XYZ file of C-alpha atoms in Angstrom:
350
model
C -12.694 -16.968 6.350
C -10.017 -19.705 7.137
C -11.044 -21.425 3.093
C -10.565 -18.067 1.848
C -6.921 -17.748 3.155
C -6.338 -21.218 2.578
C -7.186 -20.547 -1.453
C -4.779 -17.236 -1.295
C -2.467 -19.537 0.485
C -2.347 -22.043 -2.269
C -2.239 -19.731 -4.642
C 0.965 -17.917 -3.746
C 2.738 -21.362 -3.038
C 1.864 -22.693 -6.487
C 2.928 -19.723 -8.437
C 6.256 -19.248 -5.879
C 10.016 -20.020 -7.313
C 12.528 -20.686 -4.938
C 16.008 -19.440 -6.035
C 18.452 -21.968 -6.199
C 21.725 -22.352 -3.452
C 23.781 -19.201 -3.168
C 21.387 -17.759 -6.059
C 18.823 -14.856 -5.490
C 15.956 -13.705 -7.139
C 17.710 -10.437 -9.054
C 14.232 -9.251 -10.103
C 12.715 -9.056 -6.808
C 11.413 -5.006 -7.137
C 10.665 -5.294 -10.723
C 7.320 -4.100 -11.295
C 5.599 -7.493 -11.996
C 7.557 -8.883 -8.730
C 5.667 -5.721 -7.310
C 2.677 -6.127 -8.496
C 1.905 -9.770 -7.100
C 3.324 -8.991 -3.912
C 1.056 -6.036 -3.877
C -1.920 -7.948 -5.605
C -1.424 -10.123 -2.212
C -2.011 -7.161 0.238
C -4.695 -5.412 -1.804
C -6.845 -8.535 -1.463
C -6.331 -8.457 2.073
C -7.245 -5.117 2.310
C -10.476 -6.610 0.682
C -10.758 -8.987 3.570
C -10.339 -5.948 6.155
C -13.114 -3.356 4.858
C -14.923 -6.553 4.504
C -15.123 -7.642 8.240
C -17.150 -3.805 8.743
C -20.082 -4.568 6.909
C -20.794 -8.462 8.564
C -20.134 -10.099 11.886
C -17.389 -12.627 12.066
C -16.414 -15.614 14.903
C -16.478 -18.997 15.495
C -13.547 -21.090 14.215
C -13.534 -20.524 10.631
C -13.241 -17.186 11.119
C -10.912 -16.766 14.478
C -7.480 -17.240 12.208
C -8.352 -14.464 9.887
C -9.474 -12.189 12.936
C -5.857 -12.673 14.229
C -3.968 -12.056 10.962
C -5.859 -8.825 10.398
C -4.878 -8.033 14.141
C -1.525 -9.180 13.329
C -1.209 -7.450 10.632
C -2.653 -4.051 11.343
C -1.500 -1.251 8.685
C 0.942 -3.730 7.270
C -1.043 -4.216 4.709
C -0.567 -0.879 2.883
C 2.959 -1.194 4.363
C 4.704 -2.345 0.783
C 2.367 -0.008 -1.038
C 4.648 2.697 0.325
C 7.538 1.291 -0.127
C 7.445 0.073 -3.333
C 6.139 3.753 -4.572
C 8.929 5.105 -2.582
C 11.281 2.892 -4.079
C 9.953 3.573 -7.609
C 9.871 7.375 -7.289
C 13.879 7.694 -5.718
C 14.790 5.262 -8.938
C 12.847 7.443 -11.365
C 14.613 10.478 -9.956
C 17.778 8.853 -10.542
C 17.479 8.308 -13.898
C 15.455 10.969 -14.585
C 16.577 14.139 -12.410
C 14.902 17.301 -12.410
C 12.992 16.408 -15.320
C 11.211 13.549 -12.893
C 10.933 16.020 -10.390
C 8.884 18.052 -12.141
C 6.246 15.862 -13.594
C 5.919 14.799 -10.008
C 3.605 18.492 -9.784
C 2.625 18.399 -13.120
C 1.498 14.937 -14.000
C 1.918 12.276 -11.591
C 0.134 14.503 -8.617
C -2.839 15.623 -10.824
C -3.244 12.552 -12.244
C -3.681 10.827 -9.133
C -6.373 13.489 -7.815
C -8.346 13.475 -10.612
C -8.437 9.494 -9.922
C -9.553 10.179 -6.800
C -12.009 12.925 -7.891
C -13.477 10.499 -10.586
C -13.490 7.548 -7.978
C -15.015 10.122 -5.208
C -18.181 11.425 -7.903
C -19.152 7.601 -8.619
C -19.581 7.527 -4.837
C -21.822 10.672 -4.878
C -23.918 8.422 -7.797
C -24.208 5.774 -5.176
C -25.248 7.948 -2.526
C -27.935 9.427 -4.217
C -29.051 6.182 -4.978
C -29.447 4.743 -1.830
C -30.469 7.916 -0.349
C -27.490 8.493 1.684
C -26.758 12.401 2.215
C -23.516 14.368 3.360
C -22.766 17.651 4.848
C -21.095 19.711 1.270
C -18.436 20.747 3.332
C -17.493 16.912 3.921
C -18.091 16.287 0.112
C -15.830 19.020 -0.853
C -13.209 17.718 1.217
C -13.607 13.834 0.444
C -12.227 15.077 -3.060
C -8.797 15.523 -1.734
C -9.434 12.613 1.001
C -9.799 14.324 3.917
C -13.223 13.068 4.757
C -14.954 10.308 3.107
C -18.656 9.696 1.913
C -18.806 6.205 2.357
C -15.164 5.535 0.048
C -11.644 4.943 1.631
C -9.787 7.982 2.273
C -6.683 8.099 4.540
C -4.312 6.430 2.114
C -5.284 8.787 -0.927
C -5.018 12.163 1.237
C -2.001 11.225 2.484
C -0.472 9.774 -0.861
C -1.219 13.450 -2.256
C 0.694 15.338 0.758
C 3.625 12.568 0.188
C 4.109 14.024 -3.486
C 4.176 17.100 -2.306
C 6.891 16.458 0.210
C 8.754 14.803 -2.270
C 8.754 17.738 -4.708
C 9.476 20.157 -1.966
C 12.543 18.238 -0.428
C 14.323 17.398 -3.380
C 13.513 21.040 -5.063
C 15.276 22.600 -2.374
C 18.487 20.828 -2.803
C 21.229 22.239 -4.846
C 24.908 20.490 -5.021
C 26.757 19.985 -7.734
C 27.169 16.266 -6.663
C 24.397 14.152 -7.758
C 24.558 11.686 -5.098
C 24.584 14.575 -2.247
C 21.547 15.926 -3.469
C 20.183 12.748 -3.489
C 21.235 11.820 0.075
C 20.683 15.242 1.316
C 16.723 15.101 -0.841
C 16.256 11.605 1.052
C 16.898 13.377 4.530
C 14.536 16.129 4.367
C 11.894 14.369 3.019
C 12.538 11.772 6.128
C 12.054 14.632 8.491
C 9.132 16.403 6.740
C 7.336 12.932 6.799
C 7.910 12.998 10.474
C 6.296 16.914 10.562
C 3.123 15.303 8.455
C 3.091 12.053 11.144
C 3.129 14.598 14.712
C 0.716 17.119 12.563
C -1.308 14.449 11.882
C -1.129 13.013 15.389
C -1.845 16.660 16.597
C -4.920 17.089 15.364
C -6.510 14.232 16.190
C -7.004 11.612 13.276
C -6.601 7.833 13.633
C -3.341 6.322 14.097
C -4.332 4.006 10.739
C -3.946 7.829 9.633
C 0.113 8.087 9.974
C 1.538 5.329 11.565
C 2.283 3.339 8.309
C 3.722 6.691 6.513
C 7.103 6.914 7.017
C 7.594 3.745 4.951
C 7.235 6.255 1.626
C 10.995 7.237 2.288
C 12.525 3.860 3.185
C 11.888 2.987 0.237
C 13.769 6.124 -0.794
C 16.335 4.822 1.157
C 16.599 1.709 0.020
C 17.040 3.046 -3.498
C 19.870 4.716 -2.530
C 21.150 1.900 -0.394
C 20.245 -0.649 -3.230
C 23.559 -1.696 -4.296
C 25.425 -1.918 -0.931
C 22.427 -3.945 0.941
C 22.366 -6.406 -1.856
C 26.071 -6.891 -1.590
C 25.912 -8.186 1.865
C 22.603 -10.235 1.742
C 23.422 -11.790 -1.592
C 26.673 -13.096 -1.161
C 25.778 -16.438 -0.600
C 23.159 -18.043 1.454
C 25.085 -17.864 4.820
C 24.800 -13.849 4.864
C 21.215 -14.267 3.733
C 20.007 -16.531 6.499
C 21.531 -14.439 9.019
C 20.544 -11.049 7.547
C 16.821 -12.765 7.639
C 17.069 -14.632 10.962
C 18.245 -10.520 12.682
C 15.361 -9.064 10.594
C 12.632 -11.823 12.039
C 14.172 -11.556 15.548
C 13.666 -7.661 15.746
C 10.084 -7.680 14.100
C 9.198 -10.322 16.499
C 10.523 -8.315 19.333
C 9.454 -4.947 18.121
C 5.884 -6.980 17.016
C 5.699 -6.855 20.948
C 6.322 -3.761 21.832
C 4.420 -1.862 18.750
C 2.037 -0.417 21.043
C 4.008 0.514 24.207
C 6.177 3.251 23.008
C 4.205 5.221 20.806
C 4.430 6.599 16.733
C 8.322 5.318 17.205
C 7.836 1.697 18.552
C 5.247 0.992 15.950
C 7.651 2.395 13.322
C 10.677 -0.133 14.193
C 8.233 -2.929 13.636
C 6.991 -1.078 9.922
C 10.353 -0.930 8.722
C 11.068 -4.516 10.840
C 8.220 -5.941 8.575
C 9.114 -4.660 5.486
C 12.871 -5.766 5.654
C 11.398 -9.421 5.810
C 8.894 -9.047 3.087
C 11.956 -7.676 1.193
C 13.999 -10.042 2.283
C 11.614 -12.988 1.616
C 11.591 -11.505 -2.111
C 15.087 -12.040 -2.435
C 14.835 -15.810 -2.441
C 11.563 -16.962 -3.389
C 9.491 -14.645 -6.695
C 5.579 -15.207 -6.772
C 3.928 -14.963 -10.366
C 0.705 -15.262 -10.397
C -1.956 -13.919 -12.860
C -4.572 -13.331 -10.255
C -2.161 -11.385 -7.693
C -0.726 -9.512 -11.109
C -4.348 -8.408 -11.769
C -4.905 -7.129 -8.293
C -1.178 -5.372 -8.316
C -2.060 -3.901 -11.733
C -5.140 -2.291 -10.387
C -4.577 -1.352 -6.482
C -6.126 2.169 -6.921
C -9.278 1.274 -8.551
C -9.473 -2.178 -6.414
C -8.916 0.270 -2.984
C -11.294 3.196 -3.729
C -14.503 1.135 -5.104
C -14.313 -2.136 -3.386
C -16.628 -0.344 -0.691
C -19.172 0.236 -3.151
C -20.651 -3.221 -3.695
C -20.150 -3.959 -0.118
C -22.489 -1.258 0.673
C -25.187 -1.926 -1.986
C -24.980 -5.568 -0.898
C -24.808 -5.550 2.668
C -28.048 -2.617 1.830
C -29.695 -5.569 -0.095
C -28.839 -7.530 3.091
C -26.786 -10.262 1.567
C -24.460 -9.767 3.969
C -26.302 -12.298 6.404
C -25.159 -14.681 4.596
C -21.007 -13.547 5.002
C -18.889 -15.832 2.942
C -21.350 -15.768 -0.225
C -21.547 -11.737 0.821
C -17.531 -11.770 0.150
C -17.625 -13.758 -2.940
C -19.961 -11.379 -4.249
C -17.978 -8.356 -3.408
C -14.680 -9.628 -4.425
C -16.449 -10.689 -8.181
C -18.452 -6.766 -8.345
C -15.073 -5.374 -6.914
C -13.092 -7.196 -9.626
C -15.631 -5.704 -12.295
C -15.901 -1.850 -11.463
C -12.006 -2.108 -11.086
C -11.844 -3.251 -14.423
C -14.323 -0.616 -15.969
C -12.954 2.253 -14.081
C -9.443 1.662 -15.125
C -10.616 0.867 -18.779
C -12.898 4.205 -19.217
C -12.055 6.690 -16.894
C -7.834 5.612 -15.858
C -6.896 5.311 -19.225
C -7.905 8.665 -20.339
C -6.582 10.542 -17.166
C -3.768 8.890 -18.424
C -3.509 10.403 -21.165
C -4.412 13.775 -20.315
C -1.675 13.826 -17.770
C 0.741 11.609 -20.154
């Protein structure tokens, strides 16, 4: 797994610009900044489901096995902050007219993705001869169970829009900034409600403890303009903004698991401030990472399915030709899905 990095490594440093002295990278949460910073951490996801369907050790493999470990949920970490980020701006602009299509277009939309994604899964399972329960079918279409596809992220991406059109509907000032300040708040504290209801009833802390990233993003938004004053001033306030944010994650990295849902949240929000913070200075363009950051939900929901026809074919005994494989089919169905079946959701929810 270590030549694997390696070529991901390479990749990012060769397509990286490094702003100049006292200059910053101004575009650094446009959407094709996003997308290869994202394209980075969907391919990593890859990795992840990957190391579940073959056995990994030895010393080509050991650094990987400690990134992932390192890592945890980070990897979805800028997946919900760049969506949080991009649904506060679009509210901006947009206003109650954004707020809106939020119920009527942009939640739908992304459910009948899922639904679409979730019914090629049912074709694979009656394939292979793989059965579920109906009642776990039935709920796999809104992501609370799974039949062999990735779930958590998509169930809880669906309550997220929800709490977003909820908070924000409820507030009514005459300022627009209040009701965007007072929006941001409430959806902060019904995020926290979803986290403890979550926690309450038993699921997986991969189910909620990456969440409450959604609305620092939000945040940040609304903070844009006064964060970017201090940190791009000139390089001196930049190195010491980034040297706090690196001492705190590597302090909080530490103490992630010893205080529960809030010492694993400093560290979220600790890791995220130096991803964004990294972004600042140095923009990665790549075509490869673009692809991946163009095409995160059809890369996450069907990059399990050639890793279980595979690894059923038993090519996963031999693991690094297994991953090249999966990667390549991944790569494919991604393409077709979003070509055939994401375009015209699209359009019906357009």
């Amino acid at each position: 797994m270590i030549f694997f990095l390696i070529i991901l490594l390479l990749i990012a440093v060769r397509s990286a610009t490094i702003a100049a002295q006292d200059q910053f990278n101004k575009n650094y949460l446009s959407k094709i900044d996003a997308n290869n910073i994202k394209g980075i951490f969907v391919i990593l996801i890859i990795f992840s489901h990957y190391v579940g369907y073959v056995q990994l050790g030895g010393r080509y493999d050991q650094p990987y096995l400690a990134l992932r470990e390192h890592l945890n949920q980070m990897v979805v970490a800028m997946f919900w902050f760049y969506s949080g980020y991009g649904i506060m701006t679009s509210m901006q602009r947009k206003n109650k007219g954004y707020l809106k299509g939020i119920l009527t277009r942009r939640f739908p939309k992304v459910w009948a993705s899922l639904a679409a994604a979730v019914g090629i899964f049912m074709l694979v399972n009656l394939i292979t001869g793989r059965q579920y329960p109906v009642g776990q079918i039935m709920l796999s279409l809104i992501g609370w169970e799974s039949i062999g596809n990735s779930n958590w992220y998509m169930f809880d991406t669906l309550v997220i829009y929800l709490l977003v059109y909820l908070s924000f509907s409820m507030v009514k000032f005459r300022s627009k900034k209040v009701q965007e300040y007072v929006g941001c708040a409430f959806l902060t504290v019904l995020t926290g409600v979803f986290i403890y209801t979550l926690m309450k009833v038993g699921k997986e802390n991969y189910w909620y403890n990456s969440v409450i990233i959604f609305p620092v993003g939000c945040w940040y938004a609304l903070l844009k303009d006064k964060i970017e004053s201090i940190f791009m001033k000139n390089d001196r306030f930049y190195m010491g903004g980034a040297l706090l944010a690196v001492l705190i994650y590597s302090i909080s990295f530490r103490n992630r698991w010893k205080y529960g849902i809030e010492g694993y949240t400093v560290w979220a929000v600790a890791f995220v401030a130096v991803i964004v913070l990294f972004t600042m200075k140095v923009s990665i363009s790549s075509h490869i990472f673009t692809w991946f950051g163009e095409h995160v939900f059809s890369v996450y929901m069907l990059q399990r399915i050639p890793m279980i026809i595979f690894s059923d074919l038993g090519f996963a005994r031999n693991k690094y030709m297994f991953l090249v494989i999966c990667i390549i089919s991944t790569v494919f169905l991604a393409d077709l899905f979003d070509r055939y079946i994401g375009e015209k959701i699209k359009r019906v929810f357009a």
